[in-house]
Coordinates of C-alpha atoms and ligand atoms in Angstrom, one line a residue:
M1 CA 93.5 150.4 91.1
V2 CA 94.7 147.1 90.9
A3 CA 95.3 147.2 94.6
F4 CA 91.8 148.4 95.3
I5 CA 90.4 145.5 93.1
R6 CA 92.5 143.1 94.9
T7 CA 91.2 144.6 98.5
L8 CA 87.7 144.2 97.3
Y9 CA 88.3 140.5 96.2
I10 CA 89.4 139.7 99.7
L11 CA 86.6 141.5 101.3
V12 CA 83.9 139.5 99.2
L13 CA 85.8 136.4 100.0
V14 CA 85.8 137.0 103.8
A15 CA 82.1 137.9 103.6
I16 CA 81.1 134.6 101.7
L17 CA 83.1 132.6 104.0
G18 CA 81.7 134.3 107.0
G19 CA 78.1 133.7 105.7
I20 CA 79.0 130.0 105.3
V21 CA 80.4 129.8 108.8
V22 CA 77.2 131.4 110.2
L23 CA 75.1 129.1 108.4
F24 CA 76.7 126.0 109.6
W25 CA 76.6 127.4 113.1
R26 CA 72.9 127.9 112.8
M27 CA 72.4 124.5 111.5
E28 CA 74.4 123.1 114.5
N29 CA 72.4 125.1 116.9
Q30 CA 69.1 124.2 115.3
R31 CA 66.9 122.9 118.2
P32 CA 64.7 119.8 117.8
T33 CA 61.2 120.7 116.9
I34 CA 58.3 119.3 119.0
S35 CA 54.6 119.4 118.1
Y36 CA 52.4 121.9 119.8
N37 CA 50.5 119.1 121.7
E38 CA 53.8 117.9 123.2
F39 CA 54.6 121.4 124.2
L40 CA 51.3 121.8 125.9
T41 CA 51.5 118.5 127.9
S42 CA 55.0 119.5 129.0
L43 CA 53.6 122.8 130.1
E44 CA 50.9 121.0 132.2
N45 CA 53.5 118.9 133.8
N46 CA 55.6 121.9 134.8
E47 CA 58.7 121.0 132.7
I48 CA 58.9 124.4 131.0
T49 CA 60.9 126.9 132.6
E50 CA 61.5 129.6 129.9
V51 CA 60.0 130.5 126.4
N52 CA 61.2 132.9 123.9
I53 CA 58.4 134.2 121.6
K54 CA 59.1 135.2 118.2
G55 CA 56.1 135.7 115.9
S56 CA 54.5 132.1 116.0
T57 CA 57.7 130.4 116.9
I58 CA 58.5 129.5 120.5
R59 CA 61.8 128.5 121.7
L60 CA 61.7 126.8 125.0
K61 CA 63.9 125.6 127.8
D62 CA 62.7 122.6 129.9
T63 CA 63.7 121.7 133.6
F64 CA 66.5 119.5 132.2
D65 CA 67.6 122.6 130.4
R66 CA 67.1 121.2 127.1
E67 CA 66.0 123.5 124.2
F68 CA 63.3 122.9 121.8
T69 CA 61.2 124.8 119.2
T70 CA 57.7 124.8 118.5
F71 CA 55.0 126.6 116.5
S72 CA 51.9 128.0 118.2
P73 CA 48.8 128.7 116.2
D74 CA 47.4 130.9 119.0
I75 CA 50.0 132.8 121.0
Q76 CA 47.3 135.1 122.5
S77 CA 45.7 132.6 124.6
L78 CA 48.9 130.8 125.5
V79 CA 50.3 133.8 127.3
P80 CA 47.8 133.6 130.2
R81 CA 48.8 130.0 130.7
L82 CA 52.3 130.5 130.6
L83 CA 52.0 133.2 133.3
E84 CA 50.0 130.8 135.5
K85 CA 52.7 128.2 135.3
S86 CA 55.2 131.2 136.1
V87 CA 57.2 130.5 133.1
I88 CA 59.8 133.2 132.1
I89 CA 58.4 134.7 128.9
R90 CA 60.9 136.7 126.5
G91 CA 59.4 138.3 123.4
Q92 CA 61.3 139.3 120.2
D93 CA 60.4 141.6 117.5
D94 CA 59.6 139.5 114.5
R95 CA 60.4 142.2 112.0
P96 CA 63.8 141.7 110.6
S97 CA 66.4 143.7 112.4
P98 CA 67.6 147.1 110.8
V99 CA 71.0 145.5 110.1
W100 CA 69.6 143.1 107.8
T101 CA 67.4 145.7 106.1
L102 CA 70.4 147.8 105.6
L103 CA 72.2 144.8 104.2
G104 CA 69.6 144.1 101.8
I105 CA 70.1 147.5 100.2
V106 CA 73.9 147.7 100.4
L107 CA 74.6 144.3 99.1
P108 CA 73.2 144.7 95.6
V109 CA 74.7 147.9 95.4
L110 CA 78.1 146.6 96.4
L111 CA 77.8 143.6 93.7
I112 CA 77.0 146.1 91.0
M113 CA 80.2 148.0 92.0
L114 CA 82.1 145.1 92.1
A115 CA 81.1 144.0 88.6
W116 CA 81.7 147.5 87.2
F117 CA 85.1 147.5 88.5
L118 CA 85.9 144.0 87.2
L119 CA 84.9 145.1 83.8
A120 CA 86.9 148.6 84.1
S121 CA 89.9 146.5 85.2
K122 CA 89.7 144.2 82.3
Q123 CA 89.6 147.3 79.8
M124 CA 92.4 148.9 81.6
G125 CA 94.4 145.7 81.8
K126 CA 97.2 146.6 79.6
A127 CA 97.8 149.9 80.7
D128 CA 97.7 149.0 84.3
E129 CA 99.8 145.7 84.5
G130 CA 102.1 147.4 86.9
E131 CA 102.1 147.4 90.8
S132 CA 100.6 149.5 93.3
D133 CA 103.6 152.1 93.0
K134 CA 102.6 152.4 89.4
E135 CA 99.0 153.4 90.1
K136 CA 99.7 156.9 89.2
G137 CA 101.7 156.0 86.1
F138 CA 104.9 157.0 87.6
N139 CA 107.6 155.8 90.2
F140 CA 108.4 157.8 93.1
A141 CA 111.7 157.1 95.1
T142 CA 113.1 159.3 97.7
S143 CA 116.7 159.2 98.8
A144 CA 115.9 156.1 100.9
T145 CA 117.9 154.1 98.3
P146 CA 120.7 156.5 97.8
I147 CA 122.6 155.9 94.6
T148 CA 125.6 158.2 94.4
F149 CA 128.3 159.1 91.8
R150 CA 130.4 156.4 93.3
D151 CA 127.9 153.7 91.8
V152 CA 128.3 155.2 88.3
A153 CA 131.7 155.0 86.7
G154 CA 133.2 155.3 83.0
V155 CA 131.4 158.4 82.2
P156 CA 133.8 161.1 83.5
E157 CA 132.6 163.9 81.2
A158 CA 128.9 163.5 82.0
K159 CA 129.6 163.4 85.7
E160 CA 131.6 166.5 85.4
E161 CA 128.7 168.6 83.7
L162 CA 126.4 167.3 86.3
V163 CA 128.3 168.4 89.3
E164 CA 126.7 171.7 88.7
I165 CA 123.3 170.6 88.4
I166 CA 123.6 168.9 91.9
D167 CA 124.6 172.3 93.4
F168 CA 121.6 173.8 91.8
L169 CA 119.4 171.3 93.5
Q170 CA 121.2 171.8 96.8
K171 CA 121.3 175.5 97.1
P172 CA 118.8 176.9 94.6
K173 CA 118.6 180.1 96.6
K174 CA 122.2 180.8 96.0
Y175 CA 121.7 180.9 92.1
S176 CA 118.2 182.6 92.2
K177 CA 119.7 185.4 94.3
L178 CA 122.1 186.0 91.5
G179 CA 119.3 186.0 89.0
A180 CA 120.7 183.0 87.4
V181 CA 118.0 180.9 85.4
I182 CA 118.4 177.2 86.5
P183 CA 118.5 174.8 83.6
R184 CA 115.3 172.9 83.4
G185 CA 115.9 170.1 81.0
I186 CA 118.8 167.9 80.5
L187 CA 118.9 165.2 77.7
F188 CA 121.0 162.0 78.2
Q189 CA 121.7 160.5 74.9
G190 CA 123.5 157.2 74.3
P191 CA 122.9 153.5 73.5
P192 CA 120.9 151.5 76.1
G193 CA 122.6 150.2 79.1
T194 CA 125.3 152.9 79.3
G195 CA 124.0 154.2 82.7
K196 CA 121.6 157.1 81.7
T197 CA 119.0 156.0 84.3
L198 CA 121.7 155.4 86.8
L199 CA 123.1 159.0 86.3
A200 CA 119.9 160.3 86.9
K201 CA 119.4 158.4 90.1
A202 CA 122.8 159.3 91.2
I203 CA 121.9 163.1 90.9
A204 CA 118.9 162.8 93.0
G205 CA 120.9 160.6 95.5
E206 CA 123.9 163.1 95.6
A207 CA 121.6 166.2 96.1
G208 CA 119.2 164.3 98.3
V209 CA 116.1 165.2 96.6
P210 CA 113.0 163.1 95.6
F211 CA 113.3 161.5 92.3
Y212 CA 110.3 160.8 90.1
S213 CA 110.3 158.8 87.0
I214 CA 108.1 157.8 84.1
S215 CA 108.9 156.0 80.9
G216 CA 107.8 157.1 77.4
S217 CA 107.0 153.6 76.4
D218 CA 104.4 153.5 79.1
F219 CA 102.2 155.7 77.0
V220 CA 102.3 153.6 73.9
E221 CA 99.1 151.6 73.5
M222 CA 97.2 153.7 76.0
F223 CA 93.8 155.4 75.6
V224 CA 93.9 158.8 74.2
G225 CA 94.4 161.4 77.0
V226 CA 95.6 158.9 79.7
G227 CA 99.4 159.8 78.8
A228 CA 98.5 163.6 79.1
S229 CA 96.8 163.1 82.4
R230 CA 99.6 161.0 83.7
V231 CA 102.2 163.7 82.8
R232 CA 99.9 166.2 84.6
D233 CA 99.7 164.3 87.7
L234 CA 103.4 163.7 87.7
F235 CA 104.2 167.4 87.6
R236 CA 101.6 168.0 90.3
E237 CA 103.2 165.5 92.6
A238 CA 106.7 166.9 91.7
K239 CA 105.6 170.5 92.4
K240 CA 104.6 169.5 96.2
N241 CA 108.2 168.3 96.7
T242 CA 110.6 170.8 95.2
P243 CA 113.4 170.7 94.7
C244 CA 113.3 167.4 92.8
I245 CA 114.1 165.5 89.8
I246 CA 111.7 164.1 87.2
F247 CA 113.4 161.5 85.0
I248 CA 111.6 160.7 81.6
D249 CA 113.0 157.4 80.2
E250 CA 112.9 156.5 76.5
I251 CA 111.6 160.1 75.7
D252 CA 111.7 159.4 72.0
A253 CA 108.5 157.0 72.6
V254 CA 106.5 160.2 73.0
G255 CA 108.8 162.9 71.7
G256 CA 109.6 161.2 68.3
L257 CA 109.1 163.3 65.4
R258 CA 105.6 163.0 64.3
G259 CA 105.3 160.6 61.4
A260 CA 108.5 158.9 62.3
G261 CA 107.4 155.3 62.5
G262 CA 104.7 153.9 64.8
A263 CA 101.2 153.1 63.9
S264 CA 98.8 156.0 63.1
G265 CA 96.5 155.0 66.1
G266 CA 99.4 155.9 68.7
Q267 CA 99.9 159.2 66.8
D268 CA 97.1 161.1 68.5
E269 CA 98.1 160.0 71.9
R270 CA 101.9 160.5 71.5
G271 CA 101.0 164.1 70.2
Q272 CA 98.8 164.9 73.4
T273 CA 101.2 163.3 75.7
L274 CA 104.2 165.4 74.2
N275 CA 102.0 168.6 74.1
A276 CA 101.1 168.0 78.1
L277 CA 104.9 167.5 78.6
L278 CA 105.8 170.7 76.8
V279 CA 103.2 172.7 78.5
E280 CA 104.2 171.6 81.8
M281 CA 107.9 172.3 81.2
D282 CA 107.1 175.7 80.1
G283 CA 104.4 176.1 83.0
F284 CA 106.5 176.2 86.1
S285 CA 108.1 179.3 87.5
T286 CA 111.7 179.8 88.1
D287 CA 111.4 179.4 92.0
E288 CA 110.1 175.9 91.5
T289 CA 113.6 174.1 91.4
I290 CA 112.4 171.0 89.3
I291 CA 115.0 169.6 86.9
I292 CA 113.8 167.3 84.1
L293 CA 116.1 164.8 83.0
A294 CA 115.3 162.5 79.9
A295 CA 117.0 159.7 78.3
T296 CA 117.0 158.5 74.6
N297 CA 118.9 156.3 72.4
R298 CA 117.4 157.9 69.2
P299 CA 118.4 161.8 69.6
D300 CA 118.0 162.0 65.9
I301 CA 114.2 161.4 65.9
L302 CA 113.3 163.8 68.7
D303 CA 110.9 166.6 68.0
P304 CA 112.8 169.7 67.8
A305 CA 110.2 171.4 69.9
L306 CA 111.7 169.4 72.8
L307 CA 115.2 170.8 72.1
R308 CA 114.2 174.4 72.2
P309 CA 115.9 176.7 74.9
G310 CA 114.1 176.4 78.2
R311 CA 113.3 172.9 77.4
F312 CA 115.9 170.1 76.9
D313 CA 118.6 172.6 75.8
R314 CA 121.3 170.8 77.4
Q315 CA 122.4 167.5 76.0
I316 CA 124.9 165.0 77.5
N317 CA 126.4 162.1 75.7
V318 CA 126.6 158.9 77.6
L319 CA 128.6 156.6 75.5
P320 CA 129.8 153.0 76.1
P321 CA 133.1 153.0 78.2
D322 CA 136.5 152.6 77.0
V323 CA 138.9 150.3 78.6
K324 CA 139.6 152.5 81.7
G325 CA 135.9 153.2 82.0
R326 CA 135.2 149.5 81.8
L327 CA 137.8 148.7 84.5
E328 CA 136.1 151.4 86.8
I329 CA 132.7 149.8 86.1
L330 CA 133.9 146.5 86.9
K331 CA 135.3 147.7 90.3
V332 CA 131.9 149.4 91.1
H333 CA 130.1 146.1 90.6
A334 CA 132.8 143.9 92.1
R335 CA 132.6 145.8 95.4
K336 CA 129.4 143.8 96.3
V337 CA 131.0 140.3 95.5
P338 CA 133.8 138.2 97.0
L339 CA 136.6 137.8 94.5
A340 CA 139.1 135.0 94.3
P341 CA 142.8 136.3 94.4
D342 CA 143.4 135.0 90.8
V343 CA 141.0 137.5 89.3
D344 CA 142.6 140.1 87.0
M345 CA 140.2 142.9 86.5
E346 CA 142.3 144.7 84.1
N347 CA 142.4 141.8 81.9
I348 CA 138.6 141.4 82.0
A349 CA 138.3 145.0 81.2
R350 CA 140.6 144.6 78.3
S351 CA 138.9 141.7 76.9
T352 CA 135.4 143.1 76.6
P353 CA 135.5 145.8 74.1
G354 CA 132.1 147.1 73.2
F355 CA 130.6 146.1 76.5
T356 CA 128.2 148.6 78.1
G357 CA 127.9 149.2 81.8
A358 CA 124.6 147.1 81.9
E359 CA 126.5 144.3 80.3
L360 CA 129.6 144.6 82.6
A361 CA 127.2 144.5 85.6
S362 CA 125.4 141.4 84.2
L363 CA 129.0 139.9 83.6
V364 CA 129.7 140.2 87.4
N365 CA 126.4 138.7 88.2
E366 CA 126.6 135.8 85.9
A367 CA 130.1 135.0 87.3
A368 CA 128.6 134.9 90.9
I369 CA 125.8 132.9 89.7
I370 CA 128.2 130.3 88.1
A371 CA 130.4 130.3 91.3
G372 CA 127.3 129.8 93.5
R373 CA 126.2 126.8 91.5
T374 CA 129.4 125.0 92.3
N375 CA 129.0 126.0 95.9
R376 CA 132.3 128.0 96.0
K377 CA 132.6 131.0 98.4
S378 CA 134.4 133.3 95.9
I379 CA 134.5 134.0 92.2
D380 CA 137.5 133.3 90.3
N381 CA 138.8 134.1 86.8
N382 CA 137.4 131.1 85.2
D383 CA 133.8 131.9 86.2
F384 CA 134.3 135.4 84.4
D385 CA 135.5 133.5 81.5
V386 CA 132.4 131.4 81.4
A387 CA 130.1 134.3 82.1
K388 CA 131.8 136.3 79.3
D389 CA 131.1 133.6 76.8
R390 CA 127.6 133.4 77.8
I391 CA 126.9 137.2 77.5
L392 CA 128.8 137.4 74.3
M393 CA 126.7 134.8 72.7
G394 CA 123.7 136.7 73.9
I395 CA 125.0 139.9 72.6
E396 CA 126.1 138.7 69.2
R397 CA 122.5 138.2 68.4
K398 CA 122.1 141.9 68.7
G399 CA 125.2 142.4 66.6
M400 CA 126.8 144.7 68.9
V401 CA 130.2 143.1 69.6
I402 CA 133.1 143.9 67.6
S403 CA 135.4 141.2 66.2
E404 CA 139.2 141.2 66.8
S405 CA 139.6 142.0 62.9
D406 CA 137.1 144.6 63.0
R407 CA 139.0 146.2 65.8
Q408 CA 142.1 146.0 63.8
T409 CA 140.5 147.5 60.9
M410 CA 139.2 150.4 63.1
A411 CA 142.5 151.1 64.7
F412 CA 144.2 151.4 61.5
H413 CA 141.7 153.6 59.9
E414 CA 141.5 156.2 62.8
A415 CA 145.2 156.1 63.1
G416 CA 145.5 157.1 59.5
H417 CA 143.1 159.9 60.1
A418 CA 144.9 161.1 63.3
I419 CA 148.5 160.9 61.6
L420 CA 147.6 163.0 58.8
T421 CA 146.3 165.9 61.1
Q422 CA 149.7 165.9 62.5
F423 CA 151.6 166.3 59.1
L424 CA 149.4 168.6 57.1
P425 CA 149.2 172.4 57.3
E426 CA 146.2 174.2 58.8
T427 CA 144.6 171.5 60.7
D428 CA 142.7 171.3 63.8
P429 CA 144.5 169.6 66.4
I430 CA 143.3 166.2 67.5
H431 CA 141.2 166.0 70.6
K432 CA 140.7 162.3 70.9
I433 CA 140.9 159.2 68.9
T434 CA 138.9 156.3 69.7
I435 CA 137.8 152.8 68.3
I436 CA 134.7 152.6 70.4
P437 CA 131.8 152.3 68.1
R438 CA 129.5 155.2 68.4
G439 CA 126.1 155.3 66.7
R440 CA 126.6 154.4 63.0
A441 CA 130.3 155.2 62.6
L442 CA 132.7 152.6 63.9
G443 CA 135.7 154.5 65.2
H444 CA 136.0 158.1 65.7
T445 CA 138.7 160.9 65.4
Q446 CA 137.7 164.2 66.9
Q447 CA 139.3 167.3 66.0
L448 CA 138.9 170.4 67.9
P449 CA 138.9 173.7 65.9
L450 CA 141.3 176.1 67.5
Q451 CA 138.9 179.1 66.8
D452 CA 135.7 179.4 65.3
R453 CA 136.2 179.6 61.6
H454 CA 134.0 181.6 59.3
A455 CA 136.2 181.6 56.2
Y456 CA 137.9 178.4 55.3
P457 CA 141.3 178.8 53.5
K458 CA 142.1 176.5 50.6
D459 CA 144.8 174.8 52.4
Y460 CA 142.5 173.9 55.3
L461 CA 139.9 172.4 52.9
L462 CA 142.6 170.2 51.1
S463 CA 144.0 169.0 54.4
R464 CA 140.5 168.1 55.5
I465 CA 139.9 165.9 52.4
T466 CA 143.3 164.4 52.9
I467 CA 142.6 163.5 56.5
L468 CA 139.2 162.1 55.4
L469 CA 140.8 159.8 52.7
G470 CA 143.6 158.9 55.4
G471 CA 141.2 156.2 57.0
R472 CA 141.1 154.2 53.9
V473 CA 144.6 154.6 52.8
A474 CA 146.0 153.5 56.0
E475 CA 143.8 150.4 55.7
E476 CA 145.2 149.7 52.4
I477 CA 148.9 150.1 53.2
A478 CA 148.8 148.3 56.6
L479 CA 146.3 145.7 55.9
N480 CA 146.1 145.6 52.1
Q481 CA 142.3 145.8 52.4
Q482 CA 139.4 148.0 51.5
T483 CA 136.3 148.1 53.7
T484 CA 132.9 149.8 53.7
G485 CA 134.0 151.8 56.7
A486 CA 135.2 154.8 54.6
E487 CA 131.8 155.5 53.0
D488 CA 131.1 158.5 55.3
D489 CA 134.6 159.8 54.7
F490 CA 134.3 159.6 50.9
Q491 CA 131.1 161.4 51.0
Q492 CA 132.4 164.2 53.0
A493 CA 135.6 164.5 50.9
V494 CA 133.7 164.6 47.7
E495 CA 131.3 167.3 48.9
I496 CA 134.2 169.4 50.1
A497 CA 136.0 168.9 46.8
T498 CA 132.8 169.6 44.7
K499 CA 132.2 172.8 46.6
M500 CA 135.7 174.0 46.1
V501 CA 135.4 173.3 42.4
C502 CA 131.7 174.7 41.7
N503 CA 131.0 177.3 44.6
W504 CA 134.2 178.4 45.9
G505 CA 136.3 179.2 42.8
M506 CA 139.2 177.4 44.1
D507 CA 140.2 175.2 41.1
P508 CA 142.7 176.6 38.7
V509 CA 141.2 175.2 35.6
V510 CA 137.5 176.0 36.3
G511 CA 138.4 179.3 37.6
P512 CA 136.2 181.5 39.9
M513 CA 132.9 180.5 38.9
A514 CA 129.6 179.3 40.6
Y515 CA 127.8 176.3 39.3
A516 CA 124.9 174.6 41.2
R517 CA 125.7 171.0 41.2
N518 CA 122.8 168.7 42.2
A519 CA 120.5 171.6 42.0
G520 CA 118.4 170.1 44.9
G521 CA 116.8 173.5 45.7
F522 CA 118.8 174.6 48.5
L523 CA 118.2 178.4 48.9
G524 CA 121.8 179.1 49.1
E525 CA 122.6 177.7 45.8
Q526 CA 119.6 179.3 43.9
S527 CA 121.7 182.1 42.7
A528 CA 124.3 179.8 41.0
R529 CA 124.1 178.9 37.5
S530 CA 122.2 175.7 37.4
H531 CA 122.4 175.1 33.5
Y532 CA 125.9 174.6 32.0
S533 CA 127.1 172.8 29.2
E534 CA 127.9 169.1 28.7
D535 CA 131.6 170.3 28.5
T536 CA 131.7 172.3 31.7
A537 CA 130.0 169.3 33.4
R538 CA 132.9 167.1 32.2
L539 CA 135.4 169.7 33.3
I540 CA 133.8 170.0 36.8
D541 CA 134.0 166.1 37.0
H542 CA 137.5 166.0 36.0
E543 CA 138.5 168.6 38.3
V544 CA 136.7 167.2 41.3
K545 CA 138.3 163.6 40.6
K546 CA 141.8 165.3 40.1
L547 CA 141.4 167.0 43.5
I548 CA 140.3 163.7 45.4
D549 CA 143.2 161.9 43.5
D550 CA 145.9 164.4 44.6
C551 CA 144.7 164.4 48.1
Y552 CA 144.8 160.7 48.1
A553 CA 148.2 160.5 46.8
R554 CA 149.4 163.0 49.3
A555 CA 147.7 160.8 52.3
K556 CA 149.5 157.7 50.9
E557 CA 153.0 159.5 50.7
I558 CA 152.5 160.7 54.3
L559 CA 151.3 157.3 55.7
T560 CA 154.0 155.5 53.8
E561 CA 156.6 157.7 55.3
Q562 CA 155.2 157.4 58.7
F563 CA 154.5 153.7 58.6
D564 CA 156.2 152.9 61.8
F565 CA 154.0 155.4 63.5
L566 CA 151.0 154.1 62.0
N567 CA 151.7 150.7 63.2
F568 CA 152.5 151.8 66.8
L569 CA 149.6 154.2 67.1
A570 CA 147.2 151.3 65.9
D571 CA 148.7 149.0 68.4
M572 CA 148.2 151.6 71.2
L573 CA 144.7 152.0 70.1
L574 CA 143.8 148.4 70.3
I575 CA 145.1 148.3 73.9
N576 CA 143.7 151.6 75.1
E577 CA 140.8 152.2 72.6
T578 CA 141.1 155.8 73.4
L579 CA 143.9 158.0 73.1
D580 CA 144.2 161.9 73.6
R581 CA 146.5 164.3 72.0
E582 CA 149.5 164.1 74.6
E583 CA 149.1 160.2 74.4
M584 CA 149.3 160.4 70.8
E585 CA 152.5 162.7 71.0
I586 CA 154.2 160.2 73.5
V587 CA 153.4 157.5 70.8
Y588 CA 155.0 159.7 68.0
N589 CA 158.1 160.4 70.2
C590 CA 158.8 156.6 71.0
T591 CA 158.5 155.8 67.3
K592 CA 161.2 158.7 66.5
N593 CA 163.5 157.6 69.0
K594 CA 163.2 154.0 67.9
R595 CA 163.9 155.1 64.5
S596 CA 166.8 157.2 65.1
E597 CA 168.4 154.2 67.0
K598 CA 167.7 151.9 64.0
E599 CA 169.3 154.4 61.6
K600 CA 172.3 154.8 64.1
G601 CA 172.5 150.9 64.0
V602 CA 172.6 151.0 60.1
E603 CA 175.2 153.7 60.1
Q604 CA 177.5 151.8 62.5
I605 CA 177.4 148.6 60.3
T606 CA 178.0 150.6 57.2
D607 CA 180.9 152.2 59.1
V608 CA 182.3 148.8 59.9
G609 CA 181.7 147.7 56.2
Ligands
ADP1 P1 120.3 153.0 80.4 O1 119.3 153.9 81.2 O2 121.3 154.0 79.8 O3 119.7 152.2 79.6 P2 120.8 151.7 83.0 O4 121.2 153.1 83.8 O5 119.5 151.5 83.2 O6 121.2 152.2 81.6 O7 121.9 150.8 83.3 C1 121.4 149.4 83.8 C2 122.3 148.9 84.7 O8 123.7 148.7 84.2 C3 122.7 149.7 85.9 O9 121.6 149.7 86.9 C4 123.9 149.4 86.3 O10 124.0 148.3 87.4 C5 124.9 149.0 85.3 N1 125.4 150.1 84.7 C6 125.1 150.8 83.5 N2 126.0 151.8 83.3 C7 126.9 152.0 84.4 C8 128.2 152.7 84.7 N3 128.4 153.8 83.9 N4 128.8 152.4 85.7 C9 128.3 151.6 86.7 N5 127.1 150.8 86.4 C10 126.6 150.8 85.3
ZN2 ZN1 137.0 157.6 58.7

């Protein structure tokens, strides 16, 4: 659209310029006019060689090859005299040429069309800001710019899951012959700048298939119906080029839960666009290998309709990288720039906790700009320092970067959770401990259940509560502080304890009873007694509190006993940011060895004494 109007502009400009040129040329070539008498005299004197008659206008050439114009009141009687003097006569039709007639009709039409387009473009202005690629509302890229998995680093789990998808795209027959249904939609979820778009492009690049992309935010502030028709256009194009990938960035802008934020005016449009998307996703047949990738940083507000089987039923977390990941990402981006020998990438990776892939990319770029400004041929360590400060100042406003003391708090908190899992009965083993902020929670300790549990034994629940409280306990005994970081932990702990007392009959004093606490109308709790005496209420409160207090004391006991382990583990977390079970075991063994050495030392001294 924009390109079309631009062409039109150029055409009109050329026409006007052309007109002006012709006009000047004509004025230049305007022959001097002479009177009819003069003309007749010249004719009598045999000075005229040629005339050109058009209507009553006569253009003439004389013996000196000069040209003049004159007007004859009576051409009819002039002709015989001209013949007599053997002047060459040329005639010309005095009706306007058909070209001009045509132009007279076409030009006004063209002008009207131009005006119409200008008006339309003004109305579409907002929706149509983009360049000519975006004319259809989506971007199309083939493997001409192949981004591969080599360009994406620090997201090993995501890559692993996606290898399969690439095979699907490359050999769809192999799978359809087996009757396998190829996954249709994959949702990337994670904070901005973690490489979701990059991953999507890399899949297309690796599989060598076309890549179509569209952004949900393009549909905001658009006319009703435009978004839906763009979605349909996109799928129509994509179907012509299967196998291919469609990437929908910021899908929450269209797929957000209805009513979750946004002005009411946009609701209709969003709803229509979302519906169009769902219809298209459900609409194509299994032999059309189109994989739809979508990205969001707000998976919590997505319309559940999008997550149903056959739609975006696979979800892949793309999280900010840990220190190893950051090093890999830095290496990816440093490939393109010349580095001075003093640059220590590992050190940079260690000193950039909380940086996303995009921020690391811009760190390398900023450093290159700083080096370039002072006309150096390579980037040195100092350039990175300056660049980091600059980016940090930018980020701080967004409130994303974690201060050193926050990291320390997180490290002890998570170490506290993790250590307790090792010393309590009936716990799920540790999968991963990390102090990389993720969503609302700061750190994170992941436990993997050994098997799916349906009935939870009492010991398991007690251990669970103790582990939850361990974060706060560790902060208290190691740093002598209490922070808000334990809020979620407490909430979960109290919830479990309350259920143990009220629902599961696990408290010796209250006994096997069912009481509905906070009768909020959960269907499952309806059968429980929701009315009980003040005394019972007091008793329940007392028992829940006692349960929590006991667990708290137990946590404190274990963590005090394992104080060295706690300190060591927290230190290792500060350095590595993420530890898995084996790494945690190594830390534990190191602590044990150190302790037994110390104890030996003490014994020797007492022996001497
Ligand atoms: P998102 O889509 O998650 O917001 P992008 O994929 O647009 O993030 O990332 C923006 C840029 O940041 C990329 O083009 C790339 O240069 C850099 N980047 C982000 N994540 C990574 C990563 N994991 N590995 C390498 N580069 C990355
Ligand atoms: Zn916690």
